Amino acid sequence: MSWSSGQSHREIPMPAFRHHPLEFRTGRSATGPLTWGQLAIWDVIRWLPGNGSSLNSAVRRDVPPGTSLDRLLGALRTLVERHDSLHTRYHETPDGPRQEVVGEGEVDVRIREIGAEPVDRAAGRVAESVRALPFDTGVDLPLRPVVLTRSSAPVAVLLVVSHLAVDGWSLAVVGADLAALLRAEPLPPPSEQPLARARYETTDLARSRERKALAYWREEIEALPARMLGPAGPTDGPETELLWSRMESAALACAVRSLSLRTGAEAGTVVLAATAALLAVRTGEREAGLRTLVSTRFRPEDRRLVGAFNQSAIFRIGPREETLAEFVRRARNITLRAFRHTEYDPRKLEPMIAGIAGRRGVAAGRYCFFNDIRFAVSRRIGPPDPAAAAG
């Protein structure tokens, strides 16, 4: 297991690029409020050091042999014009953050000649350097395409995207669309765009779901051990270090798969349950609470929506006198109930939590987050990870 700091960024040399302005035109110029999912990421990006550049995402697609640069640029143009979130800017206003869909403009395509360097190595190195650059989301479009060439012929394309424009699921949608365009395959009609989703969130149905979600969170937060609500250390300030861990283990992957098959629980639920149980034991509490990120794509219109769509679910569980399989099955049922209560305005949730914590004599502070990134790891930029493959 290795520990990293969200504030320490190692200096990454920037490769030399040629630049090509890619013009696009959609005729769809509009402004509107952020969706609940966009608002959640907007606030996180402003809370993180470095303007949230650590959340920038990247996807790679290899270019079929014989594809010309002009054809590749045409595929990129179609992709940009297809998904509004790829040509949207985000602004703070007196009425709160707003999104501006840009109807026409240019995307800067970076072109990098890699010579004899292996594509995997070049793609990983270039993607890391471009991802490290923060987006000025009020000025920049949230997309940086990079074309890798060998002897001037394109061999791979990288898309570096702000988390305000995509989550893990929609990044895969974008990657799949790009691959189809490069193969000259037809695409289905584009899905709902973020501004349409924002309009849905003003409807009676959406507000009803929000009320149920907030009521569920209130019930869970009131029952959560106070230690799971309060700060773990000194008051947050500019000097606060953000830490996360990463563990890679083929043995753990095999054990998780085995438990998943025995219990019928999804593999991510097995890891979530085990993490919560370990946290409860290590803190001496009867149970633990974790926030886990959920892609709230419950409506057919949202299944292929490209945009920031993740919101938090509250997962509360503790060990009992039961078998491991019984514990995992109980966790599966809790997880499903938690997932059903994840559609809400995050700026209503956080003050509610702070109020509950205050009444319990606790200053609401840090929380434990659980983010299942297996979906993203399976589409990583560089060579495949043996441990991930074993899972």
mmCIF file of C-alpha atoms in Angstrom:
data_model
loop_
_atom_site.group_PDB
_atom_site.id
_atom_site.type_symbol
_atom_site.label_atom_id
_atom_site.label_comp_id
_atom_site.label_asym_id
_atom_site.label_seq_id
_atom_site.Cartn_x
_atom_site.Cartn_y
_atom_site.Cartn_z
ATOM 1 C CA MET A 1 0.000 0.000 0.000
ATOM 2 C CA SER A 2 1.331 3.438 -0.856
ATOM 3 C CA TRP A 3 0.281 6.823 0.481
ATOM 4 C CA SER A 4 0.136 9.992 -1.595
ATOM 5 C CA SER A 5 -0.600 13.616 -0.858
ATOM 6 C CA GLY A 6 -3.132 15.636 -2.794
ATOM 7 C CA GLN A 7 -0.931 18.704 -2.416
ATOM 8 C CA SER A 8 2.404 17.369 -3.585
ATOM 9 C CA HIS A 9 2.652 17.289 -7.387
ATOM 10 C CA ARG A 10 5.827 15.941 -8.885
ATOM 11 C CA GLU A 11 7.210 17.991 -11.737
ATOM 12 C CA ILE A 12 6.291 16.320 -15.017
ATOM 13 C CA PRO A 13 8.177 17.493 -18.107
ATOM 14 C CA MET A 14 5.797 18.727 -20.778
ATOM 15 C CA PRO A 15 6.327 17.103 -24.184
ATOM 16 C CA ALA A 16 6.678 19.267 -27.273
ATOM 17 C CA PHE A 17 3.468 19.508 -29.276
ATOM 18 C CA ARG A 18 2.254 20.836 -32.567
ATOM 19 C CA HIS A 19 -1.126 22.512 -32.224
ATOM 20 C CA HIS A 20 -4.081 22.257 -34.583
ATOM 21 C CA PRO A 21 -7.252 24.356 -34.038
ATOM 22 C CA LEU A 22 -10.309 22.125 -34.522
ATOM 23 C CA GLU A 23 -13.384 24.142 -35.438
ATOM 24 C CA PHE A 24 -16.842 22.953 -34.365
ATOM 25 C CA ARG A 25 -20.345 24.279 -34.861
ATOM 26 C CA THR A 26 -23.541 22.874 -33.318
ATOM 27 C CA GLY A 27 -26.043 25.721 -33.258
ATOM 28 C CA ARG A 28 -26.775 24.805 -29.620
ATOM 29 C CA SER A 29 -25.877 27.872 -27.548
ATOM 30 C CA ALA A 30 -27.568 28.031 -24.162
ATOM 31 C CA THR A 31 -26.996 28.737 -20.487
ATOM 32 C CA GLY A 32 -28.570 27.270 -17.402
ATOM 33 C CA PRO A 33 -27.995 26.012 -13.880
ATOM 34 C CA LEU A 34 -25.715 23.103 -13.072
ATOM 35 C CA THR A 35 -27.190 19.679 -12.553
ATOM 36 C CA TRP A 36 -26.947 18.201 -9.057
ATOM 37 C CA GLY A 37 -24.075 15.998 -10.186
ATOM 38 C CA GLN A 38 -22.216 18.912 -11.774
ATOM 39 C CA LEU A 39 -22.729 21.016 -8.655
ATOM 40 C CA ALA A 40 -21.276 18.275 -6.459
ATOM 41 C CA ILE A 41 -18.089 18.140 -8.576
ATOM 42 C CA TRP A 42 -17.947 21.948 -8.872
ATOM 43 C CA ASP A 43 -17.724 22.230 -5.086
ATOM 44 C CA VAL A 44 -15.200 19.396 -4.765
ATOM 45 C CA ILE A 45 -12.904 20.915 -7.409
ATOM 46 C CA ARG A 46 -12.890 24.218 -5.556
ATOM 47 C CA TRP A 47 -12.140 22.482 -2.280
ATOM 48 C CA LEU A 48 -9.181 20.489 -3.601
ATOM 49 C CA PRO A 49 -5.712 22.009 -3.996
ATOM 50 C CA GLY A 50 -4.518 22.776 -7.517
ATOM 51 C CA ASN A 51 -8.069 23.615 -8.672
ATOM 52 C CA GLY A 52 -8.860 19.904 -8.818
ATOM 53 C CA SER A 53 -6.398 18.926 -11.556
ATOM 54 C CA SER A 54 -6.018 15.561 -9.803
ATOM 55 C CA LEU A 55 -9.597 14.810 -10.897
ATOM 56 C CA ASN A 56 -8.935 15.318 -14.603
ATOM 57 C CA SER A 57 -9.704 12.151 -16.558
ATOM 58 C CA ALA A 58 -8.104 10.609 -19.615
ATOM 59 C CA VAL A 59 -9.078 7.942 -22.102
ATOM 60 C CA ARG A 60 -7.040 6.487 -24.966
ATOM 61 C CA ARG A 61 -8.130 4.907 -28.212
ATOM 62 C CA ASP A 62 -5.793 3.378 -30.785
ATOM 63 C CA VAL A 63 -6.186 4.602 -34.347
ATOM 64 C CA PRO A 64 -6.883 1.970 -37.052
ATOM 65 C CA PRO A 65 -3.940 1.613 -39.442
ATOM 66 C CA GLY A 66 -4.287 3.728 -42.555
ATOM 67 C CA THR A 67 -6.359 6.436 -40.866
ATOM 68 C CA SER A 68 -5.325 9.859 -42.080
ATOM 69 C CA LEU A 69 -4.925 12.814 -39.771
ATOM 70 C CA ASP A 70 -7.775 14.611 -41.564
ATOM 71 C CA ARG A 71 -10.131 11.677 -40.967
ATOM 72 C CA LEU A 72 -9.107 11.526 -37.325
ATOM 73 C CA LEU A 73 -9.744 15.237 -36.888
ATOM 74 C CA GLY A 74 -13.148 14.794 -38.518
ATOM 75 C CA ALA A 75 -14.001 12.068 -35.976
ATOM 76 C CA LEU A 76 -12.948 14.356 -33.143
ATOM 77 C CA ARG A 77 -15.107 17.167 -34.538
ATOM 78 C CA THR A 78 -18.147 14.894 -34.670
ATOM 79 C CA LEU A 79 -17.482 13.727 -31.115
ATOM 80 C CA VAL A 80 -17.225 17.281 -29.769
ATOM 81 C CA GLU A 81 -20.392 18.361 -31.562
ATOM 82 C CA ARG A 82 -22.263 15.257 -30.328
ATOM 83 C CA HIS A 83 -21.842 15.881 -26.576
ATOM 84 C CA ASP A 84 -22.624 19.335 -25.167
ATOM 85 C CA SER A 85 -20.509 18.782 -22.056
ATOM 86 C CA LEU A 86 -17.378 18.709 -24.247
ATOM 87 C CA HIS A 87 -18.013 22.290 -25.380
ATOM 88 C CA THR A 88 -19.380 23.854 -22.185
ATOM 89 C CA ARG A 89 -17.892 26.466 -19.877
ATOM 90 C CA TYR A 90 -18.792 26.886 -16.211
ATOM 91 C CA HIS A 91 -19.074 30.257 -14.458
ATOM 92 C CA GLU A 92 -19.656 31.506 -10.925
ATOM 93 C CA THR A 93 -22.437 34.121 -10.899
ATOM 94 C CA PRO A 94 -24.337 36.025 -8.204
ATOM 95 C CA ASP A 95 -27.081 33.409 -8.649
ATOM 96 C CA GLY A 96 -24.680 30.487 -8.250
ATOM 97 C CA PRO A 97 -22.658 28.497 -10.780
ATOM 98 C CA ARG A 98 -24.029 28.304 -14.320
ATOM 99 C CA GLN A 99 -23.108 26.330 -17.407
ATOM 100 C CA GLU A 100 -22.715 27.897 -20.834
ATOM 101 C CA VAL A 101 -23.010 25.592 -23.835
ATOM 102 C CA VAL A 102 -20.781 27.095 -26.550
ATOM 103 C CA GLY A 103 -22.440 26.704 -29.945
ATOM 104 C CA GLU A 104 -19.313 27.208 -32.043
ATOM 105 C CA GLY A 105 -15.622 27.658 -31.498
ATOM 106 C CA GLU A 106 -12.295 25.849 -31.531
ATOM 107 C CA VAL A 107 -10.731 22.988 -29.611
ATOM 108 C CA ASP A 108 -6.932 22.937 -29.447
ATOM 109 C CA VAL A 109 -5.699 19.535 -30.657
ATOM 110 C CA ARG A 110 -2.158 18.702 -29.551
ATOM 111 C CA ILE A 111 -0.108 16.530 -31.901
ATOM 112 C CA ARG A 112 2.948 14.661 -30.619
ATOM 113 C CA GLU A 113 5.400 12.637 -32.729
ATOM 114 C CA ILE A 114 6.575 9.611 -30.698
ATOM 115 C CA GLY A 115 9.096 8.108 -33.140
ATOM 116 C CA ALA A 116 10.111 4.582 -32.160
ATOM 117 C CA GLU A 117 8.869 4.875 -28.552
ATOM 118 C CA PRO A 118 6.274 2.181 -27.658
ATOM 119 C CA VAL A 119 2.739 3.555 -27.829
ATOM 120 C CA ASP A 120 1.853 2.384 -24.301
ATOM 121 C CA ARG A 121 4.798 4.195 -22.777
ATOM 122 C CA ALA A 122 4.313 7.360 -24.806
ATOM 123 C CA ALA A 123 0.585 7.469 -24.102
ATOM 124 C CA GLY A 124 1.078 7.082 -20.356
ATOM 125 C CA ARG A 125 3.774 9.750 -20.200
ATOM 126 C CA VAL A 126 1.922 12.282 -22.356
ATOM 127 C CA ALA A 127 -1.433 11.709 -20.638
ATOM 128 C CA GLU A 128 0.125 12.236 -17.209
ATOM 129 C CA SER A 129 1.690 15.530 -18.262
ATOM 130 C CA VAL A 130 -1.489 16.892 -19.865
ATOM 131 C CA ARG A 131 -3.729 15.727 -17.001
ATOM 132 C CA ALA A 132 -1.574 17.656 -14.524
ATOM 133 C CA LEU A 133 -2.648 20.972 -16.088
ATOM 134 C CA PRO A 134 -5.721 22.451 -14.362
ATOM 135 C CA PHE A 135 -8.647 23.651 -16.474
ATOM 136 C CA ASP A 136 -9.843 27.222 -16.072
ATOM 137 C CA THR A 137 -13.435 26.113 -16.494
ATOM 138 C CA GLY A 138 -14.736 29.665 -16.977
ATOM 139 C CA VAL A 139 -12.414 30.227 -19.950
ATOM 140 C CA ASP A 140 -11.266 26.862 -21.286
ATOM 141 C CA LEU A 141 -13.377 24.245 -22.951
ATOM 142 C CA PRO A 142 -13.094 21.124 -20.756
ATOM 143 C CA LEU A 143 -11.400 18.906 -23.369
ATOM 144 C CA ARG A 144 -7.774 18.484 -24.477
ATOM 145 C CA PRO A 145 -7.357 15.996 -27.354
ATOM 146 C CA VAL A 146 -3.846 14.695 -28.027
ATOM 147 C CA VAL A 147 -2.925 12.818 -31.211
ATOM 148 C CA LEU A 148 0.156 10.592 -31.103
ATOM 149 C CA THR A 149 1.851 10.068 -34.459
ATOM 150 C CA ARG A 150 4.657 7.875 -35.748
ATOM 151 C CA SER A 151 6.293 9.044 -38.969
ATOM 152 C CA SER A 152 3.473 11.630 -39.134
ATOM 153 C CA ALA A 153 0.762 8.920 -39.196
ATOM 154 C CA PRO A 154 -1.689 8.919 -36.235
ATOM 155 C CA VAL A 155 -1.393 5.813 -34.042
ATOM 156 C CA ALA A 156 -3.386 6.788 -30.931
ATOM 157 C CA VAL A 157 -5.571 9.560 -29.614
ATOM 158 C CA LEU A 158 -5.880 10.677 -25.988
ATOM 159 C CA LEU A 159 -8.734 12.696 -24.561
ATOM 160 C CA VAL A 160 -8.005 14.573 -21.336
ATOM 161 C CA VAL A 161 -11.256 15.888 -19.874
ATOM 162 C CA SER A 162 -12.245 17.931 -16.829
ATOM 163 C CA HIS A 163 -14.313 16.043 -14.255
ATOM 164 C CA LEU A 164 -16.919 18.790 -14.659
ATOM 165 C CA ALA A 165 -17.548 17.405 -18.155
ATOM 166 C CA VAL A 166 -17.468 13.648 -17.475
ATOM 167 C CA ASP A 167 -17.659 11.005 -14.801
ATOM 168 C CA GLY A 168 -16.161 7.532 -15.170
ATOM 169 C CA TRP A 169 -19.218 6.088 -16.914
ATOM 170 C CA SER A 170 -19.596 8.888 -19.439
ATOM 171 C CA LEU A 171 -15.845 8.888 -20.145
ATOM 172 C CA ALA A 172 -16.350 5.306 -21.313
ATOM 173 C CA VAL A 173 -19.270 6.471 -23.473
ATOM 174 C CA VAL A 174 -17.035 9.110 -25.045
ATOM 175 C CA GLY A 175 -14.282 6.539 -25.626
ATOM 176 C CA ALA A 176 -16.701 4.091 -27.219
ATOM 177 C CA ASP A 177 -18.153 6.805 -29.467
ATOM 178 C CA LEU A 178 -14.670 7.822 -30.583
ATOM 179 C CA ALA A 179 -13.697 4.229 -31.354
ATOM 180 C CA ALA A 180 -16.853 3.790 -33.444
ATOM 181 C CA LEU A 181 -16.197 7.016 -35.329
ATOM 182 C CA LEU A 182 -12.634 5.932 -36.088
ATOM 183 C CA ARG A 183 -14.023 2.654 -37.490
ATOM 184 C CA ALA A 184 -16.617 4.620 -39.498
ATOM 185 C CA GLU A 185 -19.446 2.816 -37.680
ATOM 186 C CA PRO A 186 -22.867 4.432 -37.201
ATOM 187 C CA LEU A 187 -23.752 5.828 -33.781
ATOM 188 C CA PRO A 188 -27.147 5.899 -32.067
ATOM 189 C CA PRO A 189 -28.725 9.310 -31.513
ATOM 190 C CA PRO A 190 -27.022 11.239 -28.694
ATOM 191 C CA SER A 191 -28.509 10.869 -25.249
ATOM 192 C CA GLU A 192 -29.982 13.571 -23.050
ATOM 193 C CA GLN A 193 -27.738 16.612 -22.670
ATOM 194 C CA PRO A 194 -26.890 18.110 -19.240
ATOM 195 C CA LEU A 195 -29.169 21.157 -19.597
ATOM 196 C CA ALA A 196 -32.109 18.820 -20.245
ATOM 197 C CA ARG A 197 -31.167 16.907 -17.107
ATOM 198 C CA ALA A 198 -31.066 20.197 -15.176
ATOM 199 C CA ARG A 199 -34.616 20.932 -16.344
ATOM 200 C CA TYR A 200 -35.744 17.488 -15.180
ATOM 201 C CA GLU A 201 -34.387 18.241 -11.712
ATOM 202 C CA THR A 202 -36.946 21.046 -11.367
ATOM 203 C CA THR A 203 -39.904 18.699 -11.979
ATOM 204 C CA ASP A 204 -42.255 17.369 -9.301
ATOM 205 C CA LEU A 205 -40.910 13.844 -9.809
ATOM 206 C CA ALA A 206 -37.312 14.879 -9.256
ATOM 207 C CA ARG A 207 -38.200 16.981 -6.212
ATOM 208 C CA SER A 208 -40.105 14.044 -4.737
ATOM 209 C CA ARG A 209 -37.059 11.816 -5.159
ATOM 210 C CA GLU A 210 -34.921 14.531 -3.584
ATOM 211 C CA ARG A 211 -37.180 14.760 -0.496
ATOM 212 C CA LYS A 212 -36.994 10.993 -0.005
ATOM 213 C CA ALA A 213 -33.214 11.025 -0.433
ATOM 214 C CA LEU A 214 -32.702 13.820 2.100
ATOM 215 C CA ALA A 215 -35.014 12.082 4.590
ATOM 216 C CA TYR A 216 -33.000 8.889 4.227
ATOM 217 C CA TRP A 217 -29.715 10.750 4.781
ATOM 218 C CA ARG A 218 -31.163 12.485 7.852
ATOM 219 C CA GLU A 219 -32.099 9.134 9.364
ATOM 220 C CA GLU A 220 -28.657 7.647 8.655
ATOM 221 C CA ILE A 221 -26.650 10.654 9.880
ATOM 222 C CA GLU A 222 -28.637 10.819 13.117
ATOM 223 C CA ALA A 223 -27.845 7.133 13.784
ATOM 224 C CA LEU A 224 -24.179 7.315 12.793
ATOM 225 C CA PRO A 225 -21.590 7.242 15.618
ATOM 226 C CA ALA A 226 -20.510 10.811 16.358
ATOM 227 C CA ARG A 227 -16.898 9.871 15.699
ATOM 228 C CA MET A 228 -17.831 9.282 12.066
ATOM 229 C CA LEU A 229 -19.042 12.877 11.723
ATOM 230 C CA GLY A 230 -16.412 15.007 13.420
ATOM 231 C CA PRO A 231 -12.985 16.110 12.242
ATOM 232 C CA ALA A 232 -10.141 13.629 12.537
ATOM 233 C CA GLY A 233 -7.622 16.338 13.406
ATOM 234 C CA PRO A 234 -7.040 20.104 13.477
ATOM 235 C CA THR A 235 -9.450 22.432 11.740
ATOM 236 C CA ASP A 236 -9.116 22.294 8.000
ATOM 237 C CA GLY A 237 -6.962 25.018 6.523
ATOM 238 C CA PRO A 238 -4.667 25.717 3.594
ATOM 239 C CA GLU A 239 -1.984 23.534 5.165
ATOM 240 C CA THR A 240 -4.235 20.470 5.379
ATOM 241 C CA GLU A 241 -2.847 17.495 3.497
ATOM 242 C CA LEU A 242 -5.240 15.241 1.619
ATOM 243 C CA LEU A 243 -4.179 11.622 1.782
ATOM 244 C CA TRP A 244 -5.345 8.558 -0.025
ATOM 245 C CA SER A 245 -4.100 5.024 -0.300
ATOM 246 C CA ARG A 246 -3.864 2.521 -3.089
ATOM 247 C CA MET A 247 -3.512 -1.214 -2.676
ATOM 248 C CA GLU A 248 -2.962 -3.677 -5.490
ATOM 249 C CA SER A 249 -3.322 -7.372 -4.691
ATOM 250 C CA ALA A 250 -4.138 -10.269 -6.990
ATOM 251 C CA ALA A 251 -4.940 -12.381 -3.907
ATOM 252 C CA LEU A 252 -7.451 -9.802 -2.676
ATOM 253 C CA ALA A 253 -9.030 -9.647 -6.131
ATOM 254 C CA CYS A 254 -9.459 -13.438 -6.161
ATOM 255 C CA ALA A 255 -10.938 -13.441 -2.641
ATOM 256 C CA VAL A 256 -13.399 -10.685 -3.558
ATOM 257 C CA ARG A 257 -14.467 -12.559 -6.671
ATOM 258 C CA SER A 258 -15.000 -15.738 -4.652
ATOM 259 C CA LEU A 259 -17.182 -13.947 -2.091
ATOM 260 C CA SER A 260 -19.092 -12.236 -4.861
ATOM 261 C CA LEU A 261 -19.927 -15.573 -6.481
ATOM 262 C CA ARG A 262 -20.938 -17.121 -3.125
ATOM 263 C CA THR A 263 -23.210 -14.309 -2.019
ATOM 264 C CA GLY A 264 -24.565 -12.826 -5.221
ATOM 265 C CA ALA A 265 -23.206 -9.416 -4.176
ATOM 266 C CA GLU A 266 -21.366 -7.285 -6.707
ATOM 267 C CA ALA A 267 -17.596 -7.261 -6.181
ATOM 268 C CA GLY A 268 -17.558 -3.564 -5.321
ATOM 269 C CA THR A 269 -20.105 -4.203 -2.561
ATOM 270 C CA VAL A 270 -17.839 -6.867 -1.061
ATOM 271 C CA VAL A 271 -14.934 -4.422 -0.847
ATOM 272 C CA LEU A 272 -17.194 -1.640 0.465
ATOM 273 C CA ALA A 273 -18.554 -3.893 3.229
ATOM 274 C CA ALA A 274 -15.099 -5.118 4.220
ATOM 275 C CA THR A 275 -13.781 -1.554 4.340
ATOM 276 C CA ALA A 276 -16.632 -0.434 6.612
ATOM 277 C CA ALA A 277 -16.171 -3.423 8.927
ATOM 278 C CA LEU A 278 -12.438 -2.755 9.211
ATOM 279 C CA LEU A 279 -13.095 0.926 9.925
ATOM 280 C CA ALA A 280 -15.563 0.056 12.698
ATOM 281 C CA VAL A 281 -13.135 -2.392 14.311
ATOM 282 C CA ARG A 282 -10.161 -0.049 14.110
ATOM 283 C CA THR A 283 -12.109 2.881 15.625
ATOM 284 C CA GLY A 284 -13.811 0.761 18.288
ATOM 285 C CA GLU A 285 -17.284 1.776 17.100
ATOM 286 C CA ARG A 286 -20.311 -0.469 16.753
ATOM 287 C CA GLU A 287 -20.612 0.478 13.100
ATOM 288 C CA ALA A 288 -19.054 2.704 10.479
ATOM 289 C CA GLY A 289 -20.324 5.084 7.845
ATOM 290 C CA LEU A 290 -18.844 5.600 4.404
ATOM 291 C CA ARG A 291 -19.789 7.843 1.560
ATOM 292 C CA THR A 292 -19.609 5.993 -1.711
ATOM 293 C CA LEU A 293 -19.961 7.544 -5.155
ATOM 294 C CA VAL A 294 -22.894 6.466 -7.294
ATOM 295 C CA SER A 295 -23.678 7.101 -10.931
ATOM 296 C CA THR A 296 -27.346 8.029 -10.578
ATOM 297 C CA ARG A 297 -28.431 6.879 -14.041
ATOM 298 C CA PHE A 298 -31.839 5.574 -13.068
ATOM 299 C CA ARG A 299 -33.808 6.972 -16.036
ATOM 300 C CA PRO A 300 -33.387 5.582 -19.579
ATOM 301 C CA GLU A 301 -32.630 9.124 -20.797
ATOM 302 C CA ASP A 302 -29.596 9.282 -18.519
ATOM 303 C CA ARG A 303 -27.936 5.964 -19.380
ATOM 304 C CA ARG A 304 -25.583 7.459 -21.984
ATOM 305 C CA LEU A 305 -25.599 11.049 -20.778
ATOM 306 C CA VAL A 306 -22.100 12.529 -20.934
ATOM 307 C CA GLY A 307 -21.526 14.748 -17.943
ATOM 308 C CA ALA A 308 -20.615 14.806 -14.260
ATOM 309 C CA PHE A 309 -23.288 12.576 -12.802
ATOM 310 C CA ASN A 310 -21.853 11.092 -9.602
ATOM 311 C CA GLN A 311 -23.431 11.758 -6.230
ATOM 312 C CA SER A 312 -22.788 10.353 -2.768
ATOM 313 C CA ALA A 313 -24.641 7.535 -1.053
ATOM 314 C CA ILE A 314 -24.407 7.011 2.713
ATOM 315 C CA PHE A 315 -23.508 3.429 3.659
ATOM 316 C CA ARG A 316 -23.778 2.514 7.364
ATOM 317 C CA ILE A 317 -23.008 -0.966 8.674
ATOM 318 C CA GLY A 318 -21.262 -2.761 11.505
ATOM 319 C CA PRO A 319 -20.225 -6.369 12.190
ATOM 320 C CA ARG A 320 -22.600 -8.732 14.020
ATOM 321 C CA GLU A 321 -22.564 -12.333 15.163
ATOM 322 C CA GLU A 322 -22.926 -13.775 11.671
ATOM 323 C CA THR A 323 -20.944 -15.522 8.984
ATOM 324 C CA LEU A 324 -18.941 -13.532 6.479
ATOM 325 C CA ALA A 325 -21.375 -14.524 3.729
ATOM 326 C CA GLU A 326 -24.330 -13.320 5.835
ATOM 327 C CA PHE A 327 -22.541 -10.037 6.469
ATOM 328 C CA VAL A 328 -21.913 -9.489 2.760
ATOM 329 C CA ARG A 329 -25.544 -10.281 1.885
ATOM 330 C CA ARG A 330 -26.727 -7.794 4.520
ATOM 331 C CA ALA A 331 -24.321 -5.224 3.076
ATOM 332 C CA ARG A 332 -25.751 -5.845 -0.392
ATOM 333 C CA ASN A 333 -29.269 -4.967 0.799
ATOM 334 C CA ILE A 334 -28.038 -1.848 2.609
ATOM 335 C CA THR A 335 -26.105 -0.793 -0.486
ATOM 336 C CA LEU A 336 -29.133 -1.104 -2.758
ATOM 337 C CA ARG A 337 -31.239 0.975 -0.370
ATOM 338 C CA ALA A 338 -28.497 3.599 -0.131
ATOM 339 C CA PHE A 339 -28.157 3.780 -3.903
ATOM 340 C CA ARG A 340 -31.867 4.514 -4.264
ATOM 341 C CA HIS A 341 -31.429 7.691 -2.206
ATOM 342 C CA THR A 342 -28.766 9.588 -4.137
ATOM 343 C CA GLU A 343 -30.651 12.213 -6.150
ATOM 344 C CA TYR A 344 -30.549 15.542 -4.338
ATOM 345 C CA ASP A 345 -29.123 19.051 -4.407
ATOM 346 C CA PRO A 346 -25.770 18.669 -2.591
ATOM 347 C CA ARG A 347 -26.052 22.211 -1.246
ATOM 348 C CA LYS A 348 -29.128 21.126 0.685
ATOM 349 C CA LEU A 349 -27.447 17.996 2.023
ATOM 350 C CA GLU A 350 -24.301 19.481 3.555
ATOM 351 C CA PRO A 351 -26.035 22.125 5.738
ATOM 352 C CA MET A 352 -28.459 19.436 6.927
ATOM 353 C CA ILE A 353 -25.549 17.216 8.007
ATOM 354 C CA ALA A 354 -23.845 20.138 9.736
ATOM 355 C CA GLY A 355 -27.064 20.926 11.603
ATOM 356 C CA ILE A 356 -27.506 17.335 12.806
ATOM 357 C CA ALA A 357 -23.867 17.137 13.872
ATOM 358 C CA GLY A 358 -24.174 20.445 15.729
ATOM 359 C CA ARG A 359 -27.219 19.256 17.681
ATOM 360 C CA ARG A 360 -25.175 16.195 18.674
ATOM 361 C CA GLY A 361 -22.320 18.414 19.872
ATOM 362 C CA VAL A 362 -20.047 17.577 16.952
ATOM 363 C CA ALA A 363 -18.472 19.969 14.444
ATOM 364 C CA ALA A 364 -19.084 18.213 11.142
ATOM 365 C CA GLY A 365 -15.784 17.718 9.388
ATOM 366 C CA ARG A 366 -14.052 15.075 7.391
ATOM 367 C CA TYR A 367 -15.736 11.977 6.053
ATOM 368 C CA CYS A 368 -14.564 8.626 4.786
ATOM 369 C CA PHE A 369 -15.142 8.292 1.050
ATOM 370 C CA PHE A 370 -15.139 5.041 -0.889
ATOM 371 C CA ASN A 371 -14.733 5.342 -4.653
ATOM 372 C CA ASP A 372 -14.814 2.139 -6.693
ATOM 373 C CA ILE A 373 -12.510 2.920 -9.647
ATOM 374 C CA ARG A 374 -12.286 -0.560 -11.156
ATOM 375 C CA PHE A 375 -14.363 0.674 -14.066
ATOM 376 C CA ALA A 376 -11.819 3.407 -14.779
ATOM 377 C CA VAL A 377 -8.773 1.218 -14.118
ATOM 378 C CA SER A 378 -9.951 -1.270 -16.730
ATOM 379 C CA ARG A 379 -9.714 1.587 -19.260
ATOM 380 C CA ARG A 380 -6.415 2.994 -18.023
ATOM 381 C CA ILE A 381 -4.033 4.801 -20.332
ATOM 382 C CA GLY A 382 -0.966 2.597 -19.992
ATOM 383 C CA PRO A 383 -0.379 -1.165 -20.051
ATOM 384 C CA PRO A 384 -2.936 -3.389 -18.261
ATOM 385 C CA ASP A 385 -2.510 -3.939 -14.535
ATOM 386 C CA PRO A 386 -2.006 -7.653 -13.697
ATOM 387 C CA ALA A 387 -3.720 -7.235 -10.326
ATOM 388 C CA ALA A 388 -6.734 -5.582 -11.940
ATOM 389 C CA ALA A 389 -6.870 -8.318 -14.556
ATOM 390 C CA ALA A 390 -6.888 -10.967 -11.834
ATOM 391 C CA GLY A 391 -10.111 -9.473 -10.433
#
